[in-house]
mmCIF file of C-alpha atoms in Angstrom:
data_model
loop_
_atom_site.group_PDB
_atom_site.id
_atom_site.type_symbol
_atom_site.label_atom_id
_atom_site.label_comp_id
_atom_site.label_asym_id
_atom_site.label_seq_id
_atom_site.Cartn_x
_atom_site.Cartn_y
_atom_site.Cartn_z
ATOM 1 C CA MET A 1 24.623 -34.078 72.084
ATOM 2 C CA THR A 2 25.353 -35.852 68.955
ATOM 3 C CA ARG A 3 25.052 -34.178 65.643
ATOM 4 C CA PRO A 4 22.805 -35.825 63.108
ATOM 5 C CA ARG A 5 24.760 -37.388 60.310
ATOM 6 C CA SER A 6 24.244 -35.796 56.924
ATOM 7 C CA ARG A 7 22.897 -38.105 54.367
ATOM 8 C CA ARG A 8 24.806 -38.485 51.181
ATOM 9 C CA VAL A 9 22.629 -37.997 48.081
ATOM 10 C CA PRO A 10 23.590 -40.237 45.181
ATOM 11 C CA ALA A 11 24.915 -38.484 42.057
ATOM 12 C CA SER A 12 22.127 -39.894 39.889
ATOM 13 C CA HIS A 13 19.523 -38.264 42.135
ATOM 14 C CA ARG A 14 21.328 -34.884 41.971
ATOM 15 C CA ALA A 15 21.440 -35.126 38.166
ATOM 16 C CA ARG A 16 17.708 -35.881 37.981
ATOM 17 C CA THR A 17 16.944 -32.950 40.285
ATOM 18 C CA ARG A 18 19.072 -30.588 38.215
ATOM 19 C CA THR A 19 17.421 -31.754 34.961
ATOM 20 C CA LEU A 20 13.967 -31.309 36.481
ATOM 21 C CA ALA A 21 14.847 -27.765 37.618
ATOM 22 C CA ILE A 22 16.031 -26.857 34.108
ATOM 23 C CA VAL A 23 12.914 -28.307 32.463
ATOM 24 C CA LEU A 24 10.616 -26.460 34.855
ATOM 25 C CA ALA A 25 12.490 -23.158 34.507
ATOM 26 C CA ALA A 26 12.683 -23.194 30.684
ATOM 27 C CA PRO A 27 9.098 -21.960 30.046
ATOM 28 C CA VAL A 28 9.607 -19.131 32.532
ATOM 29 C CA ALA A 29 12.865 -18.136 30.856
ATOM 30 C CA ILE A 30 11.210 -18.065 27.433
ATOM 31 C CA PHE A 31 8.553 -15.620 28.611
ATOM 32 C CA ALA A 32 10.973 -13.528 30.650
ATOM 33 C CA VAL A 33 13.133 -12.586 27.643
ATOM 34 C CA PRO A 34 11.534 -9.737 25.693
ATOM 35 C CA ALA A 35 11.049 -10.393 21.995
ATOM 36 C CA PRO A 36 12.392 -7.837 19.522
ATOM 37 C CA ALA A 37 9.764 -5.318 18.446
ATOM 38 C CA GLN A 38 8.355 -5.941 15.001
ATOM 39 C CA ALA A 39 7.323 -3.031 12.809
ATOM 40 C CA PRO A 40 3.746 -3.454 11.663
ATOM 41 C CA ASP A 41 3.101 -4.251 8.018
ATOM 42 C CA LEU A 42 1.920 -1.207 6.124
ATOM 43 C CA MET A 43 -1.543 -1.917 4.770
ATOM 44 C CA ALA A 44 -1.226 0.497 1.834
ATOM 45 C CA LEU A 45 2.026 -1.130 0.666
ATOM 46 C CA ALA A 46 0.379 -4.539 0.582
ATOM 47 C CA LYS A 47 -1.688 -3.324 -2.397
ATOM 48 C CA ILE A 48 1.335 -2.278 -4.486
ATOM 49 C CA ARG A 49 2.403 -4.851 -7.067
ATOM 50 C CA PRO A 50 6.076 -5.581 -7.755
ATOM 51 C CA GLY A 51 7.472 -4.784 -11.189
ATOM 52 C CA LEU A 52 8.881 -1.912 -13.228
ATOM 53 C CA TRP A 53 7.630 1.413 -11.863
ATOM 54 C CA GLU A 54 7.863 4.871 -13.377
ATOM 55 C CA ILE A 55 8.007 7.683 -10.823
ATOM 56 C CA ARG A 56 6.962 10.977 -12.448
ATOM 57 C CA PRO A 57 7.450 14.121 -10.295
ATOM 58 C CA ARG A 58 4.552 16.594 -10.388
ATOM 59 C CA ASP A 59 6.841 19.490 -11.287
ATOM 60 C CA ASN A 60 8.716 18.850 -14.495
ATOM 61 C CA ARG A 61 12.057 19.988 -13.021
ATOM 62 C CA GLU A 62 12.837 16.515 -11.676
ATOM 63 C CA ALA A 63 13.737 13.591 -13.936
ATOM 64 C CA ILE A 64 11.413 10.626 -14.314
ATOM 65 C CA GLN A 65 12.776 7.613 -12.449
ATOM 66 C CA LYS A 66 12.298 4.022 -13.566
ATOM 67 C CA ILE A 67 12.662 1.553 -10.738
ATOM 68 C CA CYS A 68 12.430 -2.213 -10.539
ATOM 69 C CA VAL A 69 10.372 -2.679 -7.368
ATOM 70 C CA ARG A 70 10.687 -6.108 -5.803
ATOM 71 C CA ASN A 71 9.327 -4.939 -2.450
ATOM 72 C CA ALA A 72 6.967 -1.958 -2.141
ATOM 73 C CA ALA A 73 8.971 -0.682 0.857
ATOM 74 C CA GLN A 74 11.636 0.433 -1.665
ATOM 75 C CA LEU A 75 9.304 3.291 -2.592
ATOM 76 C CA LEU A 76 9.521 4.734 0.917
ATOM 77 C CA LYS A 77 13.110 5.967 0.598
ATOM 78 C CA LEU A 78 13.630 6.908 -3.035
ATOM 79 C CA GLN A 79 16.146 9.657 -2.196
ATOM 80 C CA HIS A 80 18.201 7.242 -0.111
ATOM 81 C CA ARG A 81 18.323 4.179 -2.367
ATOM 82 C CA GLY A 82 21.387 2.120 -1.540
ATOM 83 C CA ALA A 83 21.968 3.934 1.770
ATOM 84 C CA SER A 84 22.082 1.982 5.002
ATOM 85 C CA CYS A 85 18.908 3.080 6.769
ATOM 86 C CA GLY A 86 17.270 1.900 9.951
ATOM 87 C CA LYS A 87 13.732 0.558 10.132
ATOM 88 C CA PRO A 88 11.176 3.218 9.312
ATOM 89 C CA TYR A 89 9.110 4.724 12.107
ATOM 90 C CA VAL A 90 5.440 4.335 11.202
ATOM 91 C CA ILE A 91 3.484 7.565 11.598
ATOM 92 C CA ASP A 92 0.267 6.543 9.827
ATOM 93 C CA ASN A 93 -0.897 3.104 8.691
ATOM 94 C CA GLN A 94 -4.254 3.213 6.918
ATOM 95 C CA SER A 95 -5.689 0.873 4.290
ATOM 96 C CA VAL A 96 -4.858 3.277 1.450
ATOM 97 C CA THR A 97 -2.270 5.667 2.944
ATOM 98 C CA ALA A 98 1.000 5.052 4.794
ATOM 99 C CA THR A 99 3.378 7.654 6.261
ATOM 100 C CA VAL A 100 6.812 6.795 7.628
ATOM 101 C CA SER A 101 9.852 8.621 8.889
ATOM 102 C CA TYR A 102 13.305 7.092 8.488
ATOM 103 C CA SER A 103 16.938 7.851 9.253
ATOM 104 C CA CYS A 104 20.005 6.845 7.256
ATOM 105 C CA GLY A 105 22.705 8.132 9.595
ATOM 106 C CA ALA A 106 25.159 10.488 7.885
ATOM 107 C CA SER A 107 23.326 9.996 4.556
ATOM 108 C CA GLY A 108 20.311 11.927 5.859
ATOM 109 C CA HIS A 109 16.702 11.245 6.703
ATOM 110 C CA GLY A 110 13.227 11.536 5.253
ATOM 111 C CA ARG A 111 9.509 11.363 5.665
ATOM 112 C CA THR A 112 7.370 9.739 2.981
ATOM 113 C CA THR A 113 3.632 9.409 2.459
ATOM 114 C CA ILE A 114 2.314 6.929 -0.105
ATOM 115 C CA ARG A 115 -1.310 6.681 -1.198
ATOM 116 C CA ALA A 116 -2.042 3.486 -3.120
ATOM 117 C CA GLU A 117 -4.879 4.188 -5.519
ATOM 118 C CA ASN A 118 -4.688 0.588 -6.683
ATOM 119 C CA GLY A 119 -1.947 -1.995 -7.287
ATOM 120 C CA ASP A 120 -0.564 -0.078 -10.269
ATOM 121 C CA ILE A 121 -0.875 3.632 -9.344
ATOM 122 C CA ILE A 122 0.461 5.480 -6.299
ATOM 123 C CA GLN A 123 0.727 9.090 -5.149
ATOM 124 C CA LEU A 124 3.937 9.872 -3.294
ATOM 125 C CA ASN A 125 5.068 12.839 -1.184
ATOM 126 C CA THR A 126 8.551 12.842 0.298
ATOM 127 C CA GLN A 127 10.851 15.316 1.985
ATOM 128 C CA GLY A 128 14.016 15.307 4.061
ATOM 129 C CA ILE A 129 17.778 15.679 3.810
ATOM 130 C CA ALA A 130 20.001 13.758 1.365
ATOM 131 C CA GLY A 131 23.639 14.551 0.585
ATOM 132 C CA ASN A 132 23.556 17.434 3.104
ATOM 133 C CA ALA A 133 20.823 19.177 1.074
ATOM 134 C CA PRO A 134 17.067 19.346 1.564
ATOM 135 C CA PHE A 135 14.669 17.636 -0.846
ATOM 136 C CA SER A 136 10.909 17.785 -1.198
ATOM 137 C CA TYR A 137 8.708 16.582 -4.009
ATOM 138 C CA SER A 138 5.423 14.997 -4.965
ATOM 139 C CA ALA A 139 5.159 12.350 -7.646
ATOM 140 C CA GLU A 140 2.864 9.846 -9.251
ATOM 141 C CA GLY A 141 4.031 6.276 -9.668
ATOM 142 C CA ARG A 142 2.722 3.905 -12.315
ATOM 143 C CA ARG A 143 3.534 0.259 -12.739
ATOM 144 C CA ARG A 144 4.687 -0.306 -16.324
ATOM 145 C CA GLY A 145 5.138 -4.075 -16.360
ATOM 146 C CA SER A 146 7.602 -6.699 -15.199
ATOM 147 C CA CYS A 147 11.259 -6.037 -14.474
#
């Protein structure tokens, strides 16, 4: 019995076949790779206007803070400004109220609730650990103008 002779495929045909396989597999590969999870936008923060904000604690023991807010998310971690914190975990996302929990590694962690009464007035409650000590306070924030 004679063995059938193998046919030699030209290199140009192999290259076309390989290119076709890559082109056909690309859409499958795109959908097979999971996309990174995106935190939802907080509806209440969308109402808050950027500018110079005055944060006035409800008890007069705390000092009034003046903050240039470029992004309303800055108001979520007032006790940890400048700390390297991970993305906040959204607990509640309503049209007027947002509650998040966040962690800043060795710098501490916190939980903040913001109620946006309008673009210029907010009510804020925050608590957690900062500098190895607990904190908890309520405050009212008012936009005072541009930075």
